[in-house]
Amino acid sequence: MKVLIVHAHPEANSFTAALRDQAIETLQAQGHEVQVSDLYEMNWNPVASAEDFSPRQNPEYLVYALEQRLGVKHHSIAADIQQELDKLLWADLLILNFPIFWFSAPAMLKGWIDRVLVSGICYGGKRFYDHGGLAGKKALVTVTLGGREHMFGEGAIHGPFEDMLRPILRGTLAYVGFEVLQPFVAWHVPYISDQARQDFLRSYQQRLEHIADDLPLEYVKLSQFDEALYPLANNA
């Protein structure tokens, strides 16, 4: 299996980085090929802009998704985007590895998503969900956060954890066709003991050793909707 790990944490010695290293070690030990995009180390540019295309198809008015589509087709997309897109298309499994910032991903990772998941390849038209451009690939979200596990769930103070990650799990990964696996979560990380951190690392190792057996989360399929994307009667 070919694995791309996209890592986004500003501290090189963070526990999030330890999870990245655990993933590399575990997956390579199983014979998998691994590439890593360490966004802070790369000084990744997270800002989607007109500078991502040279030349632009429409220099008068920027429609970013359209320029993406044409930029890939005419080889006029920025080199850093093309490099990451090549890695993404190479991979069978994408791991997004990051800390939770304000119920979401760091801006650095959001910018990777904005710039690399290009229209015309990853999505566009009815190229989404099980018909998405990245259908057949799997994705795993691995996160750290300061909150305790009991703070998330039905009736909990922050609500269900999956609701917090919905823009990434459904609105991004499932949308472009990935089979989205249950996230791996390391809870309360800044406040726990070294032993507790080691326990998380061992759990992550065991999870990755059996990642091929993971069942994906369930999302809609286009076959459940008509041509205008209204739900079919038998799905009501």
CSV table of C-alpha atoms in Angstrom, one decimal:
chain,number,residue,atom,x,y,z
A,1,MET,CA,0.0,0.0,0.0
A,2,LYS,CA,1.1,3.6,-0.8
A,3,VAL,CA,0.5,6.0,2.1
A,4,LEU,CA,0.7,9.8,2.1
A,5,ILE,CA,0.9,11.4,5.6
A,6,VAL,CA,0.1,15.2,5.6
A,7,HIS,CA,1.3,16.5,8.9
A,8,ALA,CA,0.4,20.0,10.2
A,9,HIS,CA,1.8,21.0,13.6
A,10,PRO,CA,4.0,24.1,14.3
A,11,GLU,CA,6.1,22.3,16.9
A,12,ALA,CA,8.6,19.7,15.7
A,13,ASN,CA,8.7,17.9,19.1
A,14,SER,CA,4.9,17.8,19.6
A,15,PHE,CA,3.0,14.6,20.4
A,16,THR,CA,1.3,15.1,17.1
A,17,ALA,CA,4.7,14.7,15.5
A,18,ALA,CA,5.2,11.5,17.6
A,19,LEU,CA,2.0,10.1,16.1
A,20,ARG,CA,3.4,10.9,12.6
A,21,ASP,CA,6.7,9.1,13.4
A,22,GLN,CA,4.7,6.1,14.9
A,23,ALA,CA,2.7,5.9,11.6
A,24,ILE,CA,5.9,6.0,9.5
A,25,GLU,CA,7.6,3.3,11.6
A,26,THR,CA,4.6,1.0,11.7
A,27,LEU,CA,3.6,1.3,8.1
A,28,GLN,CA,7.1,0.9,6.8
A,29,ALA,CA,7.6,-2.2,9.0
A,30,GLN,CA,4.6,-3.7,7.3
A,31,GLY,CA,6.2,-3.1,3.9
A,32,HIS,CA,4.1,-0.1,2.9
A,33,GLU,CA,5.5,2.8,1.0
A,34,VAL,CA,5.2,6.1,2.9
A,35,GLN,CA,5.6,9.7,1.8
A,36,VAL,CA,5.3,12.6,4.2
A,37,SER,CA,4.3,16.2,3.6
A,38,ASP,CA,5.3,18.2,6.7
A,39,LEU,CA,3.6,21.4,5.9
A,40,TYR,CA,5.3,23.7,8.5
A,41,GLU,CA,8.7,22.2,7.7
A,42,MET,CA,8.0,22.8,4.0
A,43,ASN,CA,6.9,26.3,4.7
A,44,TRP,CA,3.8,25.4,2.7
A,45,ASN,CA,1.9,28.4,1.3
A,46,PRO,CA,-1.8,28.0,2.5
A,47,VAL,CA,-3.2,30.9,0.6
A,48,ALA,CA,-5.2,30.1,-2.5
A,49,SER,CA,-4.7,33.0,-4.9
A,50,ALA,CA,-4.3,34.1,-8.5
A,51,GLU,CA,-0.6,33.4,-8.1
A,52,ASP,CA,-1.4,29.7,-8.3
A,53,PHE,CA,-1.8,29.9,-12.0
A,54,SER,CA,0.6,31.1,-14.7
A,55,PRO,CA,-0.7,32.1,-17.1
A,56,ARG,CA,-4.3,32.5,-16.0
A,57,GLN,CA,-7.1,31.5,-18.4
A,58,ASN,CA,-9.1,34.6,-17.4
A,59,PRO,CA,-6.8,37.4,-16.2
A,60,GLU,CA,-9.7,39.8,-15.6
A,61,TYR,CA,-11.7,37.8,-13.0
A,62,LEU,CA,-10.5,34.9,-10.8
A,63,VAL,CA,-12.8,31.9,-10.6
A,64,TYR,CA,-10.5,29.7,-8.5
A,65,ALA,CA,-12.0,26.3,-9.2
A,66,LEU,CA,-12.2,27.0,-13.0
A,67,GLU,CA,-8.5,28.1,-13.0
A,68,GLN,CA,-7.6,24.9,-11.2
A,69,ARG,CA,-9.4,22.8,-13.8
A,70,LEU,CA,-7.7,24.5,-16.7
A,71,GLY,CA,-4.4,24.9,-14.9
A,72,VAL,CA,-4.0,21.2,-14.4
A,73,LYS,CA,-5.1,20.5,-18.0
A,74,HIS,CA,-2.6,23.0,-19.5
A,75,HIS,CA,0.2,22.5,-17.0
A,76,SER,CA,0.0,26.1,-15.7
A,77,ILE,CA,-0.7,25.3,-12.1
A,78,ALA,CA,1.9,26.2,-9.4
A,79,ALA,CA,4.7,23.7,-9.0
A,80,ASP,CA,4.1,23.3,-5.3
A,81,ILE,CA,0.4,22.3,-5.9
A,82,GLN,CA,1.4,19.9,-8.7
A,83,GLN,CA,3.9,18.2,-6.4
A,84,GLU,CA,1.4,17.6,-3.7
A,85,LEU,CA,-1.3,16.6,-6.2
A,86,ASP,CA,1.1,14.0,-7.6
A,87,LYS,CA,1.6,12.5,-4.1
A,88,LEU,CA,-2.1,12.5,-3.5
A,89,LEU,CA,-2.9,10.6,-6.7
A,90,TRP,CA,0.0,8.2,-6.0
A,91,ALA,CA,-1.4,7.2,-2.5
A,92,ASP,CA,-3.8,4.5,-1.6
A,93,LEU,CA,-4.2,5.9,1.9
A,94,LEU,CA,-4.2,9.5,3.0
A,95,ILE,CA,-3.5,10.3,6.7
A,96,LEU,CA,-4.2,13.8,7.8
A,97,ASN,CA,-2.3,14.3,11.1
A,98,PHE,CA,-3.0,17.5,13.0
A,99,PRO,CA,-4.0,19.1,16.3
A,100,ILE,CA,-7.6,20.5,16.7
A,101,PHE,CA,-7.6,24.3,16.5
A,102,TRP,CA,-10.9,25.9,17.3
A,103,PHE,CA,-13.0,22.8,16.4
A,104,SER,CA,-11.1,22.5,13.1
A,105,ALA,CA,-7.8,22.0,11.4
A,106,PRO,CA,-4.9,24.4,11.4
A,107,ALA,CA,-5.0,27.0,8.7
A,108,MET,CA,-1.9,25.4,7.1
A,109,LEU,CA,-3.8,22.2,6.5
A,110,LYS,CA,-6.9,24.0,5.4
A,111,GLY,CA,-4.8,25.7,2.8
A,112,TRP,CA,-3.4,22.4,1.6
A,113,ILE,CA,-6.9,21.2,1.1
A,114,ASP,CA,-8.0,24.4,-0.7
A,115,ARG,CA,-5.0,24.3,-3.1
A,116,VAL,CA,-4.4,20.6,-3.7
A,117,LEU,CA,-7.9,19.1,-4.0
A,118,VAL,CA,-8.2,20.5,-7.5
A,119,SER,CA,-11.4,20.8,-9.5
A,120,GLY,CA,-11.6,18.6,-12.5
A,121,ILE,CA,-9.6,15.8,-10.9
A,122,CYS,CA,-10.7,15.5,-7.3
A,123,TYR,CA,-14.2,16.8,-7.8
A,124,GLY,CA,-16.4,18.8,-10.2
A,125,GLY,CA,-19.8,18.4,-11.8
A,126,LYS,CA,-21.2,15.2,-10.3
A,127,ARG,CA,-17.8,13.9,-9.4
A,128,PHE,CA,-18.4,13.6,-5.7
A,129,TYR,CA,-19.1,11.1,-2.9
A,130,ASP,CA,-18.9,7.6,-4.3
A,131,HIS,CA,-18.3,9.1,-7.8
A,132,GLY,CA,-15.6,11.5,-6.5
A,133,GLY,CA,-12.3,11.8,-8.3
A,134,LEU,CA,-10.5,10.0,-5.5
A,135,ALA,CA,-12.9,7.1,-5.2
A,136,GLY,CA,-11.1,3.8,-4.3
A,137,LYS,CA,-8.7,5.5,-1.9
A,138,LYS,CA,-9.0,5.6,1.9
A,139,ALA,CA,-8.5,8.4,4.3
A,140,LEU,CA,-7.7,8.5,8.0
A,141,VAL,CA,-7.9,11.6,10.2
A,142,THR,CA,-5.5,11.5,13.2
A,143,VAL,CA,-5.9,14.3,15.7
A,144,THR,CA,-4.8,15.5,19.1
A,145,LEU,CA,-6.7,17.9,21.3
A,146,GLY,CA,-6.8,19.2,24.8
A,147,GLY,CA,-10.4,18.2,25.6
A,148,ARG,CA,-11.4,15.1,27.5
A,149,GLU,CA,-13.3,12.3,25.8
A,150,HIS,CA,-16.4,12.7,28.1
A,151,MET,CA,-16.8,16.3,26.7
A,152,PHE,CA,-17.9,14.9,23.3
A,153,GLY,CA,-20.9,12.8,22.4
A,154,GLU,CA,-24.7,13.0,22.4
A,155,GLY,CA,-25.7,15.3,25.3
A,156,ALA,CA,-22.0,16.2,26.1
A,157,ILE,CA,-21.0,19.8,26.4
A,158,HIS,CA,-19.3,20.0,22.9
A,159,GLY,CA,-21.7,17.6,21.1
A,160,PRO,CA,-20.7,14.6,19.0
A,161,PHE,CA,-17.0,14.6,18.0
A,162,GLU,CA,-17.9,13.6,14.4
A,163,ASP,CA,-20.0,16.8,14.1
A,164,MET,CA,-17.0,18.9,14.9
A,165,LEU,CA,-15.0,17.2,12.1
A,166,ARG,CA,-17.9,17.1,9.6
A,167,PRO,CA,-16.4,19.7,7.3
A,168,ILE,CA,-13.3,17.5,6.9
A,169,LEU,CA,-14.7,14.0,7.2
A,170,ARG,CA,-17.8,14.5,5.0
A,171,GLY,CA,-17.4,17.9,3.3
A,172,THR,CA,-13.9,17.2,2.1
A,173,LEU,CA,-12.7,13.6,2.3
A,174,ALA,CA,-16.0,11.8,1.6
A,175,TYR,CA,-17.0,14.5,-0.9
A,176,VAL,CA,-14.0,13.8,-3.2
A,177,GLY,CA,-14.6,10.1,-3.0
A,178,PHE,CA,-12.4,8.7,-0.2
A,179,GLU,CA,-13.5,5.8,2.0
A,180,VAL,CA,-13.3,7.7,5.3
A,181,LEU,CA,-12.1,5.6,8.3
A,182,GLN,CA,-13.1,6.3,11.9
A,183,PRO,CA,-10.7,9.0,13.2
A,184,PHE,CA,-8.0,8.2,15.7
A,185,VAL,CA,-8.1,10.7,18.6
A,186,ALA,CA,-5.6,11.3,21.3
A,187,TRP,CA,-7.5,13.1,24.1
A,188,HIS,CA,-6.4,15.7,26.6
A,189,VAL,CA,-2.8,15.4,25.4
A,190,PRO,CA,-1.2,18.6,26.9
A,191,TYR,CA,-2.3,17.5,30.4
A,192,ILE,CA,-1.7,13.7,30.6
A,193,SER,CA,1.3,11.7,31.8
A,194,ASP,CA,4.1,10.3,29.6
A,195,GLN,CA,2.7,6.9,30.3
A,196,ALA,CA,-0.7,7.9,28.9
A,197,ARG,CA,1.0,9.3,25.8
A,198,GLN,CA,2.8,6.0,25.3
A,199,ASP,CA,-0.5,4.2,25.6
A,200,PHE,CA,-1.9,6.3,22.8
A,201,LEU,CA,1.1,5.5,20.7
A,202,ARG,CA,0.7,1.8,21.2
A,203,SER,CA,-3.0,2.1,20.4
A,204,TYR,CA,-2.2,3.9,17.2
A,205,GLN,CA,0.4,1.3,16.3
A,206,GLN,CA,-2.2,-1.5,16.7
A,207,ARG,CA,-4.8,0.5,14.7
A,208,LEU,CA,-2.3,1.0,11.8
A,209,GLU,CA,-1.2,-2.7,11.9
A,210,HIS,CA,-4.8,-3.6,11.1
A,211,ILE,CA,-5.8,-0.6,9.0
A,212,ALA,CA,-6.8,-2.8,6.0
A,213,ASP,CA,-9.6,-4.3,8.1
A,214,ASP,CA,-11.1,-1.0,9.0
A,215,LEU,CA,-14.6,-0.4,7.8
A,216,PRO,CA,-15.3,3.1,6.5
A,217,LEU,CA,-17.9,5.5,7.8
A,218,GLU,CA,-21.2,5.5,5.9
A,219,TYR,CA,-22.1,8.4,3.6
A,220,VAL,CA,-24.6,8.9,0.8
A,221,LYS,CA,-24.3,7.4,-2.6
A,222,LEU,CA,-25.3,9.1,-5.8
A,223,SER,CA,-27.5,6.1,-6.6
A,224,GLN,CA,-29.8,7.3,-3.8
A,225,PHE,CA,-30.7,10.4,-5.7
A,226,ASP,CA,-32.2,11.3,-9.1
A,227,GLU,CA,-30.6,13.3,-11.8
A,228,ALA,CA,-31.5,16.6,-10.1
A,229,LEU,CA,-30.1,15.2,-6.8
A,230,TYR,CA,-33.5,14.9,-5.1
A,231,PRO,CA,-33.7,11.8,-2.9
A,232,LEU,CA,-35.3,8.8,-4.5
A,233,ALA,CA,-38.7,7.8,-3.0
A,234,ASN,CA,-37.3,4.5,-1.6
A,235,ASN,CA,-34.6,6.4,0.3
A,236,ALA,CA,-37.1,8.7,2.1
